[in-house]
PDB file of C-alpha atoms in Angstrom:
ATOM      1  CA  MET A   1      93.373 112.657 105.187  1.00 70.00           C
ATOM      2  CA  GLN A   2      96.630 112.853 106.712  1.00 87.00           C
ATOM      3  CA  PRO A   3      99.549 111.779 104.373  1.00 93.00           C
ATOM      4  CA  PRO A   4     100.276 107.815 104.191  1.00 97.00           C
ATOM      5  CA  LYS A   5     102.761 106.898 106.827  1.00 97.00           C
ATOM      6  CA  SER A   6     102.676 103.044 106.167  1.00 98.00           C
ATOM      7  CA  ILE A   7     102.938 102.023 102.612  1.00 98.00           C
ATOM      8  CA  LEU A   8     102.525  98.315 101.073  1.00 98.00           C
ATOM      9  CA  LEU A   9     104.803  97.714  98.106  1.00 98.00           C
ATOM     10  CA  HIS A  10     103.856  94.790  95.764  1.00 97.00           C
ATOM     11  CA  LEU A  11     106.990  92.655  94.551  1.00 97.00           C
ATOM     12  CA  ASP A  12     107.258  90.125  91.731  1.00 95.00           C
ATOM     13  CA  GLY A  13     109.572  89.136  88.897  1.00 93.00           C
ATOM     14  CA  SER A  14     108.121  91.577  86.514  1.00 93.00           C
ATOM     15  CA  ALA A  15     110.334  94.280  84.857  1.00 90.00           C
ATOM     16  CA  ARG A  16     108.371  96.801  86.102  1.00 93.00           C
ATOM     17  CA  THR A  17     108.851  96.013  89.635  1.00 96.00           C
ATOM     18  CA  VAL A  18     112.049  98.273  89.609  1.00 96.00           C
ATOM     19  CA  GLU A  19     109.679 101.358  89.002  1.00 96.00           C
ATOM     20  CA  ARG A  20     107.230 100.224  91.703  1.00 97.00           C
ATOM     21  CA  ILE A  21     110.188 100.319  94.203  1.00 97.00           C
ATOM     22  CA  LYS A  22     111.615 103.534  92.943  1.00 96.00           C
ATOM     23  CA  LEU A  23     108.286 105.291  93.343  1.00 96.00           C
ATOM     24  CA  ALA A  24     107.624 103.674  96.545  1.00 97.00           C
ATOM     25  CA  ARG A  25     111.119 105.324  97.736  1.00 97.00           C
ATOM     26  CA  GLN A  26     109.979 108.709  96.416  1.00 95.00           C
ATOM     27  CA  LEU A  27     106.534 108.413  98.388  1.00 96.00           C
ATOM     28  CA  ALA A  28     108.400 107.318 101.729  1.00 97.00           C
ATOM     29  CA  GLU A  29     110.911 110.639 101.275  1.00 96.00           C
ATOM     30  CA  THR A  30     107.965 112.918 100.201  1.00 95.00           C
ATOM     31  CA  PHE A  31     105.682 111.792 103.179  1.00 96.00           C
ATOM     32  CA  ASP A  32     107.974 110.776 105.604  1.00 97.00           C
ATOM     33  CA  ALA A  33     106.315 107.230 105.298  1.00 98.00           C
ATOM     34  CA  GLU A  34     107.597 103.458 105.699  1.00 98.00           C
ATOM     35  CA  VAL A  35     107.543 101.065 102.781  1.00 98.00           C
ATOM     36  CA  THR A  36     106.947  97.266 103.376  1.00 98.00           C
ATOM     37  CA  GLY A  37     107.919  95.441 100.158  1.00 98.00           C
ATOM     38  CA  GLN A  38     106.039  92.074  99.968  1.00 96.00           C
ATOM     39  CA  PRO A  39     106.137  89.338  97.068  1.00 95.00           C
ATOM     40  CA  CYS A  40     103.107  87.736  96.289  1.00 93.00           C
ATOM     41  CA  THR A  41     103.467  85.227  93.234  1.00 90.00           C
ATOM     42  CA  LEU A  42     102.249  81.819  92.221  1.00 86.00           C
ATOM     43  CA  SER A  43     104.672  79.005  93.284  1.00 82.00           C
ATOM     44  CA  ALA A  44     106.194  76.712  90.778  1.00 77.00           C
ATOM     45  CA  LEU A  45     103.821  73.927  91.781  1.00 71.00           C
ATOM     46  CA  MET A  46     100.350  76.095  91.336  1.00 74.00           C
ATOM     47  CA  ARG A  47     101.753  77.007  88.071  1.00 74.00           C
ATOM     48  CA  TYR A  48     102.698  73.518  86.848  1.00 70.00           C
ATOM     49  CA  PRO A  49     100.319  71.285  88.868  1.00 64.00           C
ATOM     50  CA  PHE A  50     101.300  68.114  87.002  1.00 64.00           C
ATOM     51  CA  ALA A  51     104.485  67.975  88.964  1.00 57.00           C
ATOM     52  CA  ILE A  52     102.551  67.276  92.239  1.00 57.00           C
ATOM     53  CA  GLU A  53     101.800  63.798  90.547  1.00 58.00           C
ATOM     54  CA  ALA A  54     105.377  63.659  89.319  1.00 58.00           C
ATOM     55  CA  ALA A  55     108.596  62.086  91.011  1.00 67.00           C
ATOM     56  CA  ALA A  56     109.927  63.665  94.088  1.00 70.00           C
ATOM     57  CA  GLU A  57     112.697  65.121  92.086  1.00 73.00           C
ATOM     58  CA  ALA A  58     110.462  67.240  90.161  1.00 74.00           C
ATOM     59  CA  VAL A  59     108.722  68.462  93.334  1.00 75.00           C
ATOM     60  CA  ALA A  60     112.190  69.488  94.479  1.00 80.00           C
ATOM     61  CA  ILE A  61     113.040  71.196  91.159  1.00 81.00           C
ATOM     62  CA  MET A  62     109.909  73.167  91.427  1.00 80.00           C
ATOM     63  CA  GLN A  63     110.982  74.280  95.060  1.00 82.00           C
ATOM     64  CA  GLU A  64     114.207  75.427  93.811  1.00 86.00           C
ATOM     65  CA  ILE A  65     112.803  77.203  91.059  1.00 85.00           C
ATOM     66  CA  ASP A  66     110.802  79.339  93.765  1.00 85.00           C
ATOM     67  CA  LYS A  67     113.770  79.863  96.033  1.00 90.00           C
ATOM     68  CA  ASP A  68     115.491  81.336  92.858  1.00 90.00           C
ATOM     69  CA  ALA A  69     112.601  83.420  92.095  1.00 89.00           C
ATOM     70  CA  ARG A  70     112.265  84.741  95.543  1.00 91.00           C
ATOM     71  CA  GLY A  71     116.030  85.215  95.828  1.00 94.00           C
ATOM     72  CA  ALA A  72     115.795  87.467  92.901  1.00 94.00           C
ATOM     73  CA  MET A  73     113.231  89.642  94.095  1.00 95.00           C
ATOM     74  CA  HIS A  74     115.176  90.237  97.246  1.00 96.00           C
ATOM     75  CA  ALA A  75     118.250  91.166  95.469  1.00 96.00           C
ATOM     76  CA  THR A  76     116.256  93.659  93.285  1.00 97.00           C
ATOM     77  CA  PHE A  77     114.559  95.114  96.228  1.00 97.00           C
ATOM     78  CA  MET A  78     117.732  95.242  98.277  1.00 97.00           C
ATOM     79  CA  GLU A  79     119.675  96.912  95.306  1.00 97.00           C
ATOM     80  CA  HIS A  80     116.903  99.697  94.860  1.00 96.00           C
ATOM     81  CA  SER A  81     116.268 100.239  98.539  1.00 94.00           C
ATOM     82  CA  ALA A  82     119.770 100.763  99.223  1.00 93.00           C
ATOM     83  CA  GLY A  83     120.902 103.764 101.440  1.00 91.00           C
ATOM     84  CA  SER A  84     117.193 104.159 102.534  1.00 93.00           C
ATOM     85  CA  GLN A  85     116.083 103.208 106.091  1.00 95.00           C
ATOM     86  CA  ARG A  86     112.331 103.249 105.080  1.00 97.00           C
ATOM     87  CA  LEU A  87     112.197 100.658 102.877  1.00 98.00           C
ATOM     88  CA  HIS A  88     111.853  97.089 104.666  1.00 97.00           C
ATOM     89  CA  TRP A  89     111.350  93.668 103.282  1.00 97.00           C
ATOM     90  CA  ALA A  90     108.892  91.311 104.432  1.00 95.00           C
ATOM     91  CA  GLU A  91     108.156  87.441 103.590  1.00 91.00           C
ATOM     92  CA  PRO A  92     104.547  86.716 102.771  1.00 87.00           C
ATOM     93  CA  GLU A  93     102.663  85.343 105.877  1.00 80.00           C
ATOM     94  CA  SER A  94     100.279  83.215 103.804  1.00 75.00           C
ATOM     95  CA  ASP A  95     100.280  82.598 100.001  1.00 71.00           C
ATOM     96  CA  GLY A  96      98.006  84.068  97.192  1.00 78.00           C
ATOM     97  CA  PRO A  97      96.335  87.673  97.349  1.00 86.00           C
ATOM     98  CA  TRP A  98      94.534  87.410 100.508  1.00 88.00           C
ATOM     99  CA  GLY A  99      97.669  87.135 102.352  1.00 90.00           C
ATOM    100  CA  PHE A 100      98.805  90.532 100.752  1.00 94.00           C
ATOM    101  CA  ALA A 101      95.237  92.077 100.989  1.00 94.00           C
ATOM    102  CA  ARG A 102      95.377  90.950 104.782  1.00 94.00           C
ATOM    103  CA  ARG A 103      98.353  93.145 105.486  1.00 95.00           C
ATOM    104  CA  ALA A 104      97.185  95.707 103.331  1.00 96.00           C
ATOM    105  CA  LEU A 105      94.379  96.248 106.084  1.00 96.00           C
ATOM    106  CA  TYR A 106      97.219  97.716 108.352  1.00 96.00           C
ATOM    107  CA  THR A 107      98.578 100.184 105.874  1.00 97.00           C
ATOM    108  CA  ASP A 108      97.392 103.547 104.576  1.00 98.00           C
ATOM    109  CA  LEU A 109      98.440 102.744 100.787  1.00 98.00           C
ATOM    110  CA  MET A 110      99.340 100.094  98.413  1.00 98.00           C
ATOM    111  CA  VAL A 111     101.825 100.396  95.368  1.00 98.00           C
ATOM    112  CA  LEU A 112     100.810  97.960  92.740  1.00 97.00           C
ATOM    113  CA  GLY A 113     101.302  97.432  88.992  1.00 96.00           C
ATOM    114  CA  GLN A 114      99.110  96.916  85.783  1.00 95.00           C
ATOM    115  CA  ARG A 115      99.292  93.602  84.740  1.00 92.00           C
ATOM    116  CA  ASP A 116     101.618  93.059  81.313  1.00 92.00           C
ATOM    117  CA  ARG A 117     100.544  89.839  79.611  1.00 89.00           C
ATOM    118  CA  ASN A 118     103.703  90.318  77.427  1.00 91.00           C
ATOM    119  CA  ASP A 119     105.790  90.218  80.608  1.00 91.00           C
ATOM    120  CA  PRO A 120     107.908  86.706  80.334  1.00 88.00           C
ATOM    121  CA  MET A 121     107.030  86.572  84.048  1.00 88.00           C
ATOM    122  CA  ASP A 122     103.172  87.213  83.783  1.00 88.00           C
ATOM    123  CA  GLY A 123     102.545  83.748  84.687  1.00 85.00           C
ATOM    124  CA  GLU A 124     103.821  83.957  88.228  1.00 87.00           C
ATOM    125  CA  LEU A 125     101.192  86.496  89.269  1.00 87.00           C
ATOM    126  CA  PRO A 126      98.056  85.091  90.386  1.00 83.00           C
ATOM    127  CA  GLY A 127      95.341  85.891  87.899  1.00 79.00           C
ATOM    128  CA  ASP A 128      92.913  87.982  89.898  1.00 84.00           C
ATOM    129  CA  PHE A 129      95.815  89.666  91.947  1.00 90.00           C
ATOM    130  CA  LEU A 130      94.727  93.334  91.347  1.00 91.00           C
ATOM    131  CA  PRO A 131      90.765  92.809  91.451  1.00 88.00           C
ATOM    132  CA  SER A 132      90.939  90.729  94.532  1.00 88.00           C
ATOM    133  CA  VAL A 133      93.500  92.902  96.373  1.00 93.00           C
ATOM    134  CA  LEU A 134      91.831  96.087  95.689  1.00 92.00           C
ATOM    135  CA  VAL A 135      88.401  94.758  96.606  1.00 90.00           C
ATOM    136  CA  GLN A 136      89.308  92.500  99.808  1.00 90.00           C
ATOM    137  CA  SER A 137      91.490  95.215 101.432  1.00 93.00           C
ATOM    138  CA  GLY A 138      89.215  97.986 101.022  1.00 91.00           C
ATOM    139  CA  ARG A 139      92.618 100.127 100.870  1.00 96.00           C
ATOM    140  CA  PRO A 140      93.606 103.055  98.406  1.00 97.00           C
ATOM    141  CA  ALA A 141      95.990 101.782  95.877  1.00 97.00           C
ATOM    142  CA  LEU A 142      98.231 103.820  93.333  1.00 98.00           C
ATOM    143  CA  VAL A 143      98.601 101.375  90.314  1.00 97.00           C
ATOM    144  CA  LEU A 144     101.349 102.001  87.901  1.00 97.00           C
ATOM    145  CA  PRO A 145     101.098 101.328  84.216  1.00 96.00           C
ATOM    146  CA  TYR A 146     103.265  98.668  82.827  1.00 93.00           C
ATOM    147  CA  ALA A 147     104.453 101.040  79.905  1.00 89.00           C
ATOM    148  CA  GLY A 148     106.063 104.221  79.965  1.00 84.00           C
ATOM    149  CA  PRO A 149     108.247 106.309  82.434  1.00 81.00           C
ATOM    150  CA  VAL A 150     106.934 107.069  85.797  1.00 85.00           C
ATOM    151  CA  GLY A 151     108.004 110.702  86.734  1.00 83.00           C
ATOM    152  CA  SER A 152     106.844 113.034  89.491  1.00 86.00           C
ATOM    153  CA  ILE A 153     103.209 112.272  90.362  1.00 94.00           C
ATOM    154  CA  GLY A 154     100.550 114.581  91.490  1.00 95.00           C
ATOM    155  CA  ARG A 155     101.347 118.093  89.913  1.00 96.00           C
ATOM    156  CA  ASN A 156      98.614 118.053  87.182  1.00 98.00           C
ATOM    157  CA  VAL A 157      95.633 115.649  88.664  1.00 98.00           C
ATOM    158  CA  LEU A 158      92.714 114.543  86.969  1.00 98.00           C
ATOM    159  CA  VAL A 159      89.633 113.223  89.457  1.00 98.00           C
ATOM    160  CA  ALA A 160      86.833 111.306  88.176  1.00 96.00           C
ATOM    161  CA  TRP A 161      83.885 112.065  90.313  1.00 96.00           C
ATOM    162  CA  LYS A 162      80.813 110.165  90.893  1.00 94.00           C
ATOM    163  CA  GLU A 163      78.467 110.493  93.868  1.00 95.00           C
ATOM    164  CA  THR A 164      79.550 107.115  95.312  1.00 93.00           C
ATOM    165  CA  PRO A 165      81.294 105.943  98.390  1.00 94.00           C
ATOM    166  CA  GLU A 166      84.075 104.372  96.220  1.00 94.00           C
ATOM    167  CA  SER A 167      84.695 107.831  94.619  1.00 95.00           C
ATOM    168  CA  ALA A 168      84.566 109.684  98.130  1.00 97.00           C
ATOM    169  CA  ARG A 169      86.986 107.408  99.544  1.00 97.00           C
ATOM    170  CA  ALA A 170      89.567 107.840  96.451  1.00 97.00           C
ATOM    171  CA  VAL A 171      89.333 111.557  96.530  1.00 98.00           C
ATOM    172  CA  THR A 172      89.947 111.252 100.485  1.00 97.00           C
ATOM    173  CA  ALA A 173      93.078 109.197  99.853  1.00 97.00           C
ATOM    174  CA  ALA A 174      94.267 111.682  97.170  1.00 98.00           C
ATOM    175  CA  LEU A 175      94.135 114.761  99.238  1.00 98.00           C
ATOM    176  CA  PRO A 176      97.802 114.705 100.253  1.00 97.00           C
ATOM    177  CA  TRP A 177      98.233 114.858  96.268  1.00 97.00           C
ATOM    178  CA  LEU A 178      95.351 117.370  95.727  1.00 98.00           C
ATOM    179  CA  ARG A 179      96.606 119.847  98.158  1.00 97.00           C
ATOM    180  CA  LYS A 180     100.194 120.101  96.539  1.00 96.00           C
ATOM    181  CA  ALA A 181      98.971 119.948  92.968  1.00 97.00           C
ATOM    182  CA  ALA A 182      99.456 123.027  90.900  1.00 97.00           C
ATOM    183  CA  ARG A 183      96.414 121.680  88.659  1.00 98.00           C
ATOM    184  CA  VAL A 184      93.227 119.963  89.725  1.00 98.00           C
ATOM    185  CA  HIS A 185      90.867 118.916  87.078  1.00 98.00           C
ATOM    186  CA  VAL A 186      87.417 117.110  88.238  1.00 98.00           C
ATOM    187  CA  VAL A 187      85.325 115.437  85.642  1.00 97.00           C
ATOM    188  CA  ALA A 188      82.156 113.895  85.920  1.00 95.00           C
ATOM    189  CA  TYR A 189      79.239 112.495  83.865  1.00 93.00           C
ATOM    190  CA  GLY A 190      75.577 111.952  83.975  1.00 87.00           C
ATOM    191  CA  GLU A 191      72.420 114.108  84.303  1.00 87.00           C
ATOM    192  CA  ASP A 192      73.384 115.710  87.803  1.00 90.00           C
ATOM    193  CA  ALA A 193      77.244 116.205  86.704  1.00 93.00           C
ATOM    194  CA  GLU A 194      77.316 119.979  87.041  1.00 95.00           C
ATOM    195  CA  ALA A 195      75.622 120.137  90.483  1.00 96.00           C
ATOM    196  CA  SER A 196      77.610 117.124  91.863  1.00 97.00           C
ATOM    197  CA  LEU A 197      80.971 118.949  90.686  1.00 97.00           C
ATOM    198  CA  GLN A 198      79.994 122.108  92.275  1.00 97.00           C
ATOM    199  CA  ARG A 199      79.177 120.242  95.698  1.00 98.00           C
ATOM    200  CA  LEU A 200      82.828 118.370  95.254  1.00 98.00           C
ATOM    201  CA  GLN A 201      84.484 121.807  94.585  1.00 98.00           C
ATOM    202  CA  ASN A 202      83.048 123.374  97.710  1.00 98.00           C
ATOM    203  CA  TYR A 203      84.341 120.244  99.692  1.00 98.00           C
ATOM    204  CA  LEU A 204      87.666 120.337  98.225  1.00 98.00           C
ATOM    205  CA  ARG A 205      88.296 124.008  98.902  1.00 97.00           C
ATOM    206  CA  MET A 206      87.249 123.146 102.387  1.00 97.00           C
ATOM    207  CA  GLN A 207      90.247 120.833 102.455  1.00 97.00           C
ATOM    208  CA  ASP A 208      92.719 123.566 101.201  1.00 97.00           C
ATOM    209  CA  VAL A 209      92.460 122.157  97.569  1.00 97.00           C
ATOM    210  CA  GLN A 210      93.075 125.091  95.127  1.00 92.00           C
ATOM    211  CA  ASN A 211      93.408 125.674  91.341  1.00 94.00           C
ATOM    212  CA  ILE A 212      90.216 123.587  90.552  1.00 98.00           C
ATOM    213  CA  THR A 213      88.838 123.182  87.279  1.00 98.00           C
ATOM    214  CA  LEU A 214      85.534 121.739  86.682  1.00 98.00           C
ATOM    215  CA  HIS A 215      84.591 119.543  83.619  1.00 97.00           C
ATOM    216  CA  PRO A 216      80.994 118.309  83.037  1.00 95.00           C
ATOM    217  CA  GLY A 217      81.337 115.386  80.974  1.00 87.00           C
ATOM    218  CA  GLY A 218      77.592 115.175  79.278  1.00 80.00           C
ATOM    219  CA  ASP A 219      74.774 112.838  80.103  1.00 74.00           C
ATOM    220  CA  LYS A 220      75.953 109.764  78.694  1.00 75.00           C
ATOM    221  CA  GLU A 221      77.919 107.309  80.961  1.00 68.00           C
ATOM    222  CA  ASP A 222      78.894 104.989  78.458  1.00 76.00           C
ATOM    223  CA  ASP A 223      82.709 103.877  77.741  1.00 83.00           C
ATOM    224  CA  ILE A 224      83.594 106.128  80.680  1.00 88.00           C
ATOM    225  CA  GLY A 225      87.122 104.278  80.915  1.00 89.00           C
ATOM    226  CA  ASN A 226      88.357 105.317  77.559  1.00 90.00           C
ATOM    227  CA  LYS A 227      87.048 108.907  77.682  1.00 92.00           C
ATOM    228  CA  LEU A 228      88.778 109.079  80.930  1.00 94.00           C
ATOM    229  CA  LEU A 229      92.352 108.099  79.439  1.00 95.00           C
ATOM    230  CA  SER A 230      91.606 110.389  76.440  1.00 95.00           C
ATOM    231  CA  PHE A 231      91.005 113.332  78.589  1.00 96.00           C
ATOM    232  CA  ALA A 232      93.866 112.530  80.938  1.00 96.00           C
ATOM    233  CA  ALA A 233      96.113 112.521  77.944  1.00 96.00           C
ATOM    234  CA  ASP A 234      94.620 116.067  76.545  1.00 97.00           C
ATOM    235  CA  LEU A 235      95.155 117.703  79.795  1.00 97.00           C
ATOM    236  CA  GLY A 236      98.447 116.242  80.230  1.00 96.00           C
ATOM    237  CA  SER A 237      97.647 114.838  83.531  1.00 97.00           C
ATOM    238  CA  ASP A 238     100.112 112.626  85.640  1.00 97.00           C
ATOM    239  CA  LEU A 239      97.746 111.279  88.058  1.00 98.00           C
ATOM    240  CA  LEU A 240      94.058 109.920  87.796  1.00 97.00           C
ATOM    241  CA  VAL A 241      92.124 109.623  90.784  1.00 98.00           C
ATOM    242  CA  MET A 242      88.844 107.209  90.711  1.00 95.00           C
ATOM    243  CA  GLY A 243      86.766 105.132  92.585  1.00 93.00           C
ATOM    244  CA  CYS A 244      86.983 101.190  92.090  1.00 89.00           C
ATOM    245  CA  TYR A 245      84.023  99.239  91.491  1.00 82.00           C
ATOM    246  CA  GLY A 246      83.668  95.384  91.795  1.00 70.00           C
ATOM    247  CA  HIS A 247      82.421  92.338  93.772  1.00 56.00           C
ATOM    248  CA  SER A 248      82.619  88.484  94.007  1.00 57.00           C
ATOM    249  CA  ARG A 249      80.472  86.334  91.843  1.00 49.00           C
ATOM    250  CA  ALA A 250      81.010  82.498  91.904  1.00 42.00           C
ATOM    251  CA  ARG A 251      84.754  82.537  92.782  1.00 46.00           C
ATOM    252  CA  GLU A 252      85.451  85.361  90.152  1.00 48.00           C
ATOM    253  CA  TRP A 253      85.739  88.855  90.874  1.00 48.00           C
ATOM    254  CA  VAL A 254      83.379  90.933  88.467  1.00 51.00           C
ATOM    255  CA  MET A 255      84.603  94.631  87.846  1.00 53.00           C
ATOM    256  CA  GLY A 256      82.831  97.389  86.784  1.00 59.00           C
ATOM    257  CA  GLY A 257      83.398  98.822  83.213  1.00 74.00           C
ATOM    258  CA  ALA A 258      85.461 101.835  83.970  1.00 83.00           C
ATOM    259  CA  THR A 259      87.392  99.949  86.344  1.00 85.00           C
ATOM    260  CA  LEU A 260      88.100  97.137  84.094  1.00 84.00           C
ATOM    261  CA  SER A 261      88.876  99.435  81.421  1.00 84.00           C
ATOM    262  CA  MET A 262      91.298 101.197  83.500  1.00 88.00           C
ATOM    263  CA  LEU A 263      93.234  98.112  84.823  1.00 87.00           C
ATOM    264  CA  GLN A 264      93.575  97.015  81.077  1.00 89.00           C
ATOM    265  CA  TRP A 265      94.375 100.067  79.210  1.00 91.00           C
ATOM    266  CA  MET A 266      95.716 102.655  81.793  1.00 93.00           C
ATOM    267  CA  THR A 267      98.334 105.228  80.388  1.00 93.00           C
ATOM    268  CA  LEU A 268      99.162 106.777  83.777  1.00 96.00           C
ATOM    269  CA  PRO A 269      99.314 106.116  87.308  1.00 97.00           C
ATOM    270  CA  VAL A 270      95.754 105.833  88.894  1.00 97.00           C
ATOM    271  CA  LEU A 271      94.876 105.931  92.592  1.00 97.00           C
ATOM    272  CA  MET A 272      92.087 103.744  93.152  1.00 95.00           C
ATOM    273  CA  SER A 273      90.021 103.103  96.169  1.00 94.00           C
ATOM    274  CA  HIS A 274      87.026 100.192  96.616  1.00 88.00           C
TER     275      HIS A 274
END
């Protein structure tokens, strides 16, 4: 895969938005890419639906809240993109995660953030934003954790391998980082782990990926999410690459166990693809 040339950056009112902007700017410079920053939040009327039945004055207040919030997001984006010609602001074409996912169809990579339930602005984020965008767009996403510093990414990479289309797409999306990495660790679980790791190693070498270390994780495939996070910490990895598993059921997004664990508990940037 060629380096990403078009990057879609999610903006909201959370404290970690600044970290996402900084990372997107770094990626733009590294890969000679263009970044589109787009807000995706719930309107005040959706967060406080009782206002719809209230007086017109209350509705006007809700609309003013939205205007102020959008203005604050725009100001933050402009402040941290100042001096770069690669970062561009875009107004949403439609509300909700689907509007964001639709724009993602025309980009190479999304930059998203892990949800932080303790952030005062968490309520403005659509409840199923991450799962729905990941599944509906089908595009790779670099998801940043909500805590801890985010330094350089891609020097020491851990790839969670499984013989599935989702995992294969994640590896393909990660090739620009894997080719430059000082160390690439690949772990797999299950009865065929060693053989599948060898097959992946052969593929990666044909893609000019060097310094590969294979790690058969054993036959047991339970609690993979926590195993991966623990292993990434032991290795000192700065990027985890993995497939994203999920589907829609009764208007809810049902995510796979490892995917759900990662979205909830990630401690390092994760490159995911559905």
